Coordinates of C-alpha atoms in Angstrom, one line a residue:
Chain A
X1 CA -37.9 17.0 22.0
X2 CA -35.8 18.4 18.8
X3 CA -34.3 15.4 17.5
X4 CA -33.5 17.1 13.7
X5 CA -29.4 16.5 15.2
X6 CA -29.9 13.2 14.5
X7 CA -30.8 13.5 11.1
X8 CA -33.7 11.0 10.5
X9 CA -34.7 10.0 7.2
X10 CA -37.8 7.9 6.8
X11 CA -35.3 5.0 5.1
X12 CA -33.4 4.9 8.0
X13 CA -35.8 5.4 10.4
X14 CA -37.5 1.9 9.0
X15 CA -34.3 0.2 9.2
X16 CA -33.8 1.0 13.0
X17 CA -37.2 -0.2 13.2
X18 CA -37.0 -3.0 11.7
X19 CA -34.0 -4.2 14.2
X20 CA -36.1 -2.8 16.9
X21 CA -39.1 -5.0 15.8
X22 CA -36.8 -8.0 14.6
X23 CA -35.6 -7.7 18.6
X24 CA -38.9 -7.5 20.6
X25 CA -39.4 -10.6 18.5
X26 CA -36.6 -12.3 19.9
X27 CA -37.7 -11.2 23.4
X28 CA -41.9 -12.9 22.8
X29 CA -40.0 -15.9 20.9
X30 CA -38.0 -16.7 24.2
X31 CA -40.6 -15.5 26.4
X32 CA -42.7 -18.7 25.0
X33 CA -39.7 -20.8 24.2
X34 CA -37.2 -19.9 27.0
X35 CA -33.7 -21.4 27.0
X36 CA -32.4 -19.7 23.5
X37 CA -32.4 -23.3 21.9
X38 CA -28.6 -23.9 22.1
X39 CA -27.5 -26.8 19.6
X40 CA -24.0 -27.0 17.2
X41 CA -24.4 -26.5 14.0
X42 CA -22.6 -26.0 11.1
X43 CA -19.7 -23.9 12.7
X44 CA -19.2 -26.6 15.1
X45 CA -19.5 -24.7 18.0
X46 CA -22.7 -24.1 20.4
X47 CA -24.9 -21.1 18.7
X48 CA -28.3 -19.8 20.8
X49 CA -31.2 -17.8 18.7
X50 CA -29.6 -14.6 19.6
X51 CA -25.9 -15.9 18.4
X52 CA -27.9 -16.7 15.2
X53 CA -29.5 -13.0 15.0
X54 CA -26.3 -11.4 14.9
X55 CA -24.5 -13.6 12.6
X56 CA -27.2 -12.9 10.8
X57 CA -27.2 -9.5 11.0
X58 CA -23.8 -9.3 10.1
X59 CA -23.5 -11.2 7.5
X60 CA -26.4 -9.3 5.6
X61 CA -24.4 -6.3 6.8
X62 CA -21.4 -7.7 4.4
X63 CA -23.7 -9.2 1.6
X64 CA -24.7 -5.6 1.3
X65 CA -21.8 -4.0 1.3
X66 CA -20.2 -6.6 -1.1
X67 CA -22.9 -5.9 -3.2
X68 CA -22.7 -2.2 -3.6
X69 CA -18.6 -2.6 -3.9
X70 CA -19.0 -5.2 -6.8
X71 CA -22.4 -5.0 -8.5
X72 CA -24.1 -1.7 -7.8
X73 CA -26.8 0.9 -5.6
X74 CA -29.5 -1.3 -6.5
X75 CA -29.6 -3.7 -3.1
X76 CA -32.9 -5.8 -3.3
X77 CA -31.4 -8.4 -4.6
X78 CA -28.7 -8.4 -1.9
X79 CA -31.7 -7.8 0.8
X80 CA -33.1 -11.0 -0.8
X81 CA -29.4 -12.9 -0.5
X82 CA -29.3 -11.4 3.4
X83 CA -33.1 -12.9 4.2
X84 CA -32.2 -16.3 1.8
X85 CA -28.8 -16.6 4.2
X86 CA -30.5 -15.4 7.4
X87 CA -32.7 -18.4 6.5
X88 CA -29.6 -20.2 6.3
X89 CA -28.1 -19.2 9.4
X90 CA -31.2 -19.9 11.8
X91 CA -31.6 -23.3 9.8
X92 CA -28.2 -25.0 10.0
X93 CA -25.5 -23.1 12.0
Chain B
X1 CA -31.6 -29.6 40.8
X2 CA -34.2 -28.0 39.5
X3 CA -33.9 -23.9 39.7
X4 CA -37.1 -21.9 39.1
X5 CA -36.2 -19.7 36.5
X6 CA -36.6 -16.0 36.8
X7 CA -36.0 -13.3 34.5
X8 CA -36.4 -10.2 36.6
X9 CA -32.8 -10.0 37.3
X10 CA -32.8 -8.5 33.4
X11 CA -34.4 -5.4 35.1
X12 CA -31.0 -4.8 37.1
X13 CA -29.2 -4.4 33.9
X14 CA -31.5 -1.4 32.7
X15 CA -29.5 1.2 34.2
X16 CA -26.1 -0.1 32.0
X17 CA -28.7 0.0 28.8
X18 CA -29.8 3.1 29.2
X19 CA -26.3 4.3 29.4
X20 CA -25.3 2.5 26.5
X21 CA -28.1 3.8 24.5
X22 CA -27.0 7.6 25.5
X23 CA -23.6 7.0 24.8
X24 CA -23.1 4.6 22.3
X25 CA -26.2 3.5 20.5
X26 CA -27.9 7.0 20.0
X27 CA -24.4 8.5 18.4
X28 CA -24.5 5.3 16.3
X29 CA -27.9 5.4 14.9
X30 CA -26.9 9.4 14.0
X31 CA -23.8 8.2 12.3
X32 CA -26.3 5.9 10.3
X33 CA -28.5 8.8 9.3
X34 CA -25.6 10.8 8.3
X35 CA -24.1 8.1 6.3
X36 CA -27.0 8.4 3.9
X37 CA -27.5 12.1 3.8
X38 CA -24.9 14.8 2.6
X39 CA -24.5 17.9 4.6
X40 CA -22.8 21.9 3.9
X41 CA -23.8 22.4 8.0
X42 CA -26.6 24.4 9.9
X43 CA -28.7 21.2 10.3
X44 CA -29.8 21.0 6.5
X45 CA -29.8 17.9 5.1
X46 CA -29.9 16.3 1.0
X47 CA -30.6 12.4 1.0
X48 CA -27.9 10.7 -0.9
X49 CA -28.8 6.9 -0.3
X50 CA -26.0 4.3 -0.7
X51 CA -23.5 6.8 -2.6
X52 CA -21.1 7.7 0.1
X53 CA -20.5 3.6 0.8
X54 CA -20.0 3.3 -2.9
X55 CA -17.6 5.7 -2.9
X56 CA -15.8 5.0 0.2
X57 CA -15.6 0.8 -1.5
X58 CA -14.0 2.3 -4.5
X59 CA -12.1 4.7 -2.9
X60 CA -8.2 3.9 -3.0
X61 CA -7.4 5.9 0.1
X62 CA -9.9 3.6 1.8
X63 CA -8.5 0.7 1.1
X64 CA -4.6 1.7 1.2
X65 CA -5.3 2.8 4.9
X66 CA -6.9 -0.4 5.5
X67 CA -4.1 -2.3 4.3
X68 CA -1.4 -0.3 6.3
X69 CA -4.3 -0.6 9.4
X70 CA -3.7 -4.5 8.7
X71 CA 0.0 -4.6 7.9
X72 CA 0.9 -2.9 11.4
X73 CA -2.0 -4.9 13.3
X74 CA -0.5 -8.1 12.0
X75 CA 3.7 -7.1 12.5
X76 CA 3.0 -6.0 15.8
X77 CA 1.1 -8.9 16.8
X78 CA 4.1 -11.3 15.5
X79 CA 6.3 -8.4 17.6
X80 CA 4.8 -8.4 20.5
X81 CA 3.3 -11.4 21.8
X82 CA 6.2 -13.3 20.7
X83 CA 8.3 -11.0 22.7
X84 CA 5.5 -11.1 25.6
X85 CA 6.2 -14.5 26.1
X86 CA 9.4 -14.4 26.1
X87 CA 9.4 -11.6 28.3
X88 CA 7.1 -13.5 30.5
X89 CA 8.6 -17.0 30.5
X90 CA 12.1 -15.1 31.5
X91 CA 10.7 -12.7 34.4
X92 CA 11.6 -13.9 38.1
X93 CA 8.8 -16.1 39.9
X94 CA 9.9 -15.6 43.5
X95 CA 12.1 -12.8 45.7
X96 CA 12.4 -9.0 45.3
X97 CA 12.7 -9.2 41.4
X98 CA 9.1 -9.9 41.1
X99 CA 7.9 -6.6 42.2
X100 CA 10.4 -5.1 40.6
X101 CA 9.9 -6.4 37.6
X102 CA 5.9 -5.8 38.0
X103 CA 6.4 -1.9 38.2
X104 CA 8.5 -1.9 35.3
X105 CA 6.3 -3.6 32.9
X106 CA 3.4 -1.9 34.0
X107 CA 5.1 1.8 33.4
X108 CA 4.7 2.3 29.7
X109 CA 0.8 0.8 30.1
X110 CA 0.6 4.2 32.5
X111 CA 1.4 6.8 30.6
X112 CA -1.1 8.7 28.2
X113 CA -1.1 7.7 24.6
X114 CA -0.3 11.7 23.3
X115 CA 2.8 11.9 25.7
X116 CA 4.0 8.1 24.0
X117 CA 3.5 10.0 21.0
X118 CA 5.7 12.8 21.9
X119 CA 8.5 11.0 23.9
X120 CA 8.8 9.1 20.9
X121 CA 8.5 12.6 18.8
X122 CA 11.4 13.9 20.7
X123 CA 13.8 10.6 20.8
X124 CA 13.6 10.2 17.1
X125 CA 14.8 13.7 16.2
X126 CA 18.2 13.5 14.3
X127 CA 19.2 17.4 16.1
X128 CA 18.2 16.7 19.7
X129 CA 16.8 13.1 20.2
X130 CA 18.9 10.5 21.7
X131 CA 17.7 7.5 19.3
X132 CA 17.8 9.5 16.1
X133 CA 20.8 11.7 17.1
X134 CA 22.8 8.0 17.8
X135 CA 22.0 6.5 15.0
X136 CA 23.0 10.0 13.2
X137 CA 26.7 9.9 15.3
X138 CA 26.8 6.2 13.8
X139 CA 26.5 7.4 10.1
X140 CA 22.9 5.8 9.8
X141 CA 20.8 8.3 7.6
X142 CA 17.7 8.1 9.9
X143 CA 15.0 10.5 9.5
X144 CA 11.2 9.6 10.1
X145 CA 10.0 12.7 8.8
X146 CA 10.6 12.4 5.4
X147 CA 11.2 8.9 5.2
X148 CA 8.5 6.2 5.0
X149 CA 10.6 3.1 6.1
X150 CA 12.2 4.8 9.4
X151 CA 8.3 6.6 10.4
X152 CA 6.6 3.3 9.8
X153 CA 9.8 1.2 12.1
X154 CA 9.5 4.5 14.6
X155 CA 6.0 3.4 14.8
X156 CA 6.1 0.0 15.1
X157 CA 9.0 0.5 18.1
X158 CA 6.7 2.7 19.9
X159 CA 3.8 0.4 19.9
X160 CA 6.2 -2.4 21.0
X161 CA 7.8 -0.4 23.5
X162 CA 4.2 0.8 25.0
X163 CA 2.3 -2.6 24.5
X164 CA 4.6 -5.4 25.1
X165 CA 4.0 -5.1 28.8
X166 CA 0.7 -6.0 28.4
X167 CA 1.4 -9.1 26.9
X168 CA 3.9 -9.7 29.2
X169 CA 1.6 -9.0 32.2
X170 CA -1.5 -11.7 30.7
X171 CA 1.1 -14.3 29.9
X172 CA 2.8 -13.9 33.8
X173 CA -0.2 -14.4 35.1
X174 CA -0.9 -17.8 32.8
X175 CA 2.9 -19.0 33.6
X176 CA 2.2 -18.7 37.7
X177 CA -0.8 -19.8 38.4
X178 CA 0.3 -23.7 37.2
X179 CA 1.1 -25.3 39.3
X180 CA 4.6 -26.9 40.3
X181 CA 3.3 -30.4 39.8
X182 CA 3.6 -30.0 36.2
X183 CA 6.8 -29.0 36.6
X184 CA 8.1 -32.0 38.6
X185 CA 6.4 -34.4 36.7
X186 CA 8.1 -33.4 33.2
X187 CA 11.4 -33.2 35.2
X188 CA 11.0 -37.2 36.1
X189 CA 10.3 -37.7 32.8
X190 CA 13.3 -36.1 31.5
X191 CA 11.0 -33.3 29.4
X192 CA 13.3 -31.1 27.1
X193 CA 13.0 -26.8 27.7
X194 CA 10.7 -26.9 24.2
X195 CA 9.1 -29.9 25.9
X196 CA 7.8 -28.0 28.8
X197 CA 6.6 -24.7 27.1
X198 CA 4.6 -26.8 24.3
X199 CA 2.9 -29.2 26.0
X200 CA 2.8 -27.5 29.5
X201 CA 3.0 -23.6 29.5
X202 CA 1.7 -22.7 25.8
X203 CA -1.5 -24.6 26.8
X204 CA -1.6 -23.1 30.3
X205 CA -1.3 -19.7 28.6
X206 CA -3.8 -20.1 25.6
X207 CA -6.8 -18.4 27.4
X208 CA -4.6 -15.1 28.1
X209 CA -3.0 -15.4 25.2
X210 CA -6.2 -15.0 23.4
X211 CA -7.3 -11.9 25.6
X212 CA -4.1 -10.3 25.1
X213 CA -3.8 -10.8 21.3
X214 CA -7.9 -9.6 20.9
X215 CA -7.0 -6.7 23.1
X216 CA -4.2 -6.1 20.8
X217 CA -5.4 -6.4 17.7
X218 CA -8.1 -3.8 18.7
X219 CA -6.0 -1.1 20.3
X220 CA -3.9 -1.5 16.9
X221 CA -7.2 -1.7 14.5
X222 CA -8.1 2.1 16.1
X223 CA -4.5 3.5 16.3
X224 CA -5.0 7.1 16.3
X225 CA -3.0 9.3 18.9
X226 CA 0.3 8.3 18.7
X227 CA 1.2 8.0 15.2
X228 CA -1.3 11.2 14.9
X229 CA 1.6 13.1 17.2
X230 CA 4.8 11.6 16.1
X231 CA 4.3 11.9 12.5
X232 CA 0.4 13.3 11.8
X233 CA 0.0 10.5 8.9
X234 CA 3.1 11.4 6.7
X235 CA 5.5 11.4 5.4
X236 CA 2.6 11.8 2.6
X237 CA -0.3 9.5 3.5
X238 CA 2.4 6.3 4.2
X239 CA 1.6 6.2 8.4
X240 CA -2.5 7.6 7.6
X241 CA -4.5 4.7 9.4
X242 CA -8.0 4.5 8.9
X243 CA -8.5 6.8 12.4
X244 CA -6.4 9.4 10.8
X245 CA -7.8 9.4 7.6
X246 CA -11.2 9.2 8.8
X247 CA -10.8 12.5 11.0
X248 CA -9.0 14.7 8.2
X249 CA -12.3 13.1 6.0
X250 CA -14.6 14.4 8.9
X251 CA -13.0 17.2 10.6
X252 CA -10.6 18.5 7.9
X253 CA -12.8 18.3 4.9
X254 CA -15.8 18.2 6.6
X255 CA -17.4 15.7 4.4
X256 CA -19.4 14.0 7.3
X257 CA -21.5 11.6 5.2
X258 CA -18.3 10.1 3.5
X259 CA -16.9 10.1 7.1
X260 CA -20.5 8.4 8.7
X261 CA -20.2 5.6 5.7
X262 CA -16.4 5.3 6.2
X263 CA -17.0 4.7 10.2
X264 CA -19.5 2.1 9.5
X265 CA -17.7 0.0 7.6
X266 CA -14.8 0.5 9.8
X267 CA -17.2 -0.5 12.6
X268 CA -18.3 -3.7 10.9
X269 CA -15.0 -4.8 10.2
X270 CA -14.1 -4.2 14.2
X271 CA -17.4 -6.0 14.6
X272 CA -16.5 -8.9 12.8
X273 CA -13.1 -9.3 14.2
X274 CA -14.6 -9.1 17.5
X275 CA -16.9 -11.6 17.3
X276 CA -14.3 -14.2 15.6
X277 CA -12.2 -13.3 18.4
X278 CA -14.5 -13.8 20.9
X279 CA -15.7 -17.2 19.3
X280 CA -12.9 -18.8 19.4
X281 CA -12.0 -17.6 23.2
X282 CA -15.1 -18.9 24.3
X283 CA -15.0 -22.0 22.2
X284 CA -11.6 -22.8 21.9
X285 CA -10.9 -26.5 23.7
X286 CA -14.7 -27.3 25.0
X287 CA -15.2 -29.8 21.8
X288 CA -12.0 -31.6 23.6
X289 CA -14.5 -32.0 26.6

């Protein structure tokens, strides 16, 4: 199958993998710890493991762009503020 | 009681992912890959990394249309479901106005976004439309091609004049279904008119309220068509919304990595608002429980 339409890059390729991988993780973690361990956290309303993901997610989405608007191209150190606050999200909210 | 838990119910929803993946998830990941690469067409590719986002976040077009995206989003909201509920708390609840009423609201939610465009088009025009051709006759200098002001309150009417209804519509439906009890009770205890919509029907009506104003704030977000066909973004770039601009970035400049990089942020910030939206819905009142 001809997929050069798409475009793939290697860099992007990993990135899709990496949400692709980060998800089957999701899917053995509740497989072995069903339920989606609801609790309220820090936003004060009831979050489950997946609600936790996408914040997550999106947050580091912003972080990233925030960091390219204000600081620059070089985005490790925002990839290390997304996992720090990812860390963040899954610990407290 | 106990229920034995079984997941294979998640195999009935395959059919919907697939179909999500072919029409929205596939296009998305390509949007992705041709947000980082920079193309002259005929499938050939140059890898340009983060560039296009760094342009598009220092771009002042980007960020004018996203302020005129949020001005209108926020000025019709304030329009409209104000006006909704008054609409709604005014409408007949029994006899033959009801239906009538009914149809009527629900005929500008009918009719196809391009022809709203063009009705509007046509009704504006100082020679032969009846709204600018009025105000014309009554010595009002009203022209919204060529002046920002009058395009941006032509736009603003037509989105009122097409969306209202459905405010109207959610909020009707919140205002009947309580029931009369409330009603009597606040009428033994002597409840003013402000009384009875504060603490009776604005409570009753929060859950629609909040469908109709995140349905709202999204069709507005991703205005496109009708502002496209009344006045195609002008006069100058004062009515462009991100939509517009982002098809004259794609389509007529043909700078689809810029575009890809502008879409994705756009998506994000849809995303976002989605997801607050949708919070609060879902949350709003249970820590009253």
């Amino acid at each position: 199958m001809d997929l050069s339409w798409m475009a793939w890059t290697w860099p992007t390729a990993t990135f899709f993998i990496t949400i692709a991988l980060l998800l089957v993780s999701m899917g053995v973690w509740e497989y072995f710890s069903p339920g989606g361990h609801p609790r309220v956290g820090l936003l004060r309303f009831e979050t489950t493991r997946g609600d936790r993901l996408f914040v997550s997610l999106l947050g580091s989405a912003f972080i990233n762009l925030a960091w390219l608007g204000l600081v620059g191209p070089n985005l490790w150190w925002a990839l290390a503020l997304s996992i720090v606050y990812a860390v963040g999200v899954f610990r407290w909210v | 009681m106990n229920k034995t838990p079984n997941n294979k119910a998640w195999f009935m929803v395959l059919p919907v992912l697939a179909l999500v993946a072919f029409s929205a998830v596939i296009p998305l990941m390509t949007v992705v890959n041709y947000s980082m690469q920079d193309t002259f067409g005929n499938n050939v590719f140059f890898w340009a990394g983060t560039e296009w986002f760094q342009e598009i976040l220092h771009s002042n077009r980007f960020w004018a249309a996203m302020g005129r995206n949020l001005a209108f989003s926020a000025i019709i909201l304030c329009i409209e479901v104000s006006l909704g509920i008054f609409i709604a708390l005014n409408m007949p609840r029994k006899g033959w106005g009801v239906p009538v009423c009914l149809v009527l609201m629900a005929l500008p939610l009918l009719i196809p976004f391009n022809v709203v465009g063009t009705i509007w088009q046509v009704f504006g025009r100082i020679d032969i439309g009846l709204l600018g051709r009025t105000l014309a006759e009554l010595g009002i200098a009203y022209n919204y091609v060529n002046n920002p002001v009058h395009a941006w309150i032509t736009i603003i009417l037509m989105d009122v004049w097409h969306w209202t209804s459905l405010v109207v519509l959610l909020c009707y439906a919140g205002l009947v279904s309580i029931p009369d009890a409330y009603y009597q009770a606040a009428k033994i205890d002597g409840a003013s008119r402000w009384a009875v919509f504060r603490y009776i029907q604005l409570p009753k009506m929060h859950r629609v309220l909040l469908i109709a104003i995140l349905l709202r704030f999204m069709d507005s977000f991703m205005i496109y068509t009708e502002p496209f066909v009344l006045t195609g973004g002008g006069p100058g770039n004062t009515t462009t919304f991100m939509s517009i601009d982002l098809v004259k970035l794609a389509i007529g400049e043909f700078n689809l990595g810029e575009a890809a990089a502008m879409s994705i942020v756009y998506f994000l910030i849809i995303l976002l608002m989605s997801w607050v939206f949708y919070t609060v819905m879902t949350n709003y009142g249970t820590e009253k429980r």
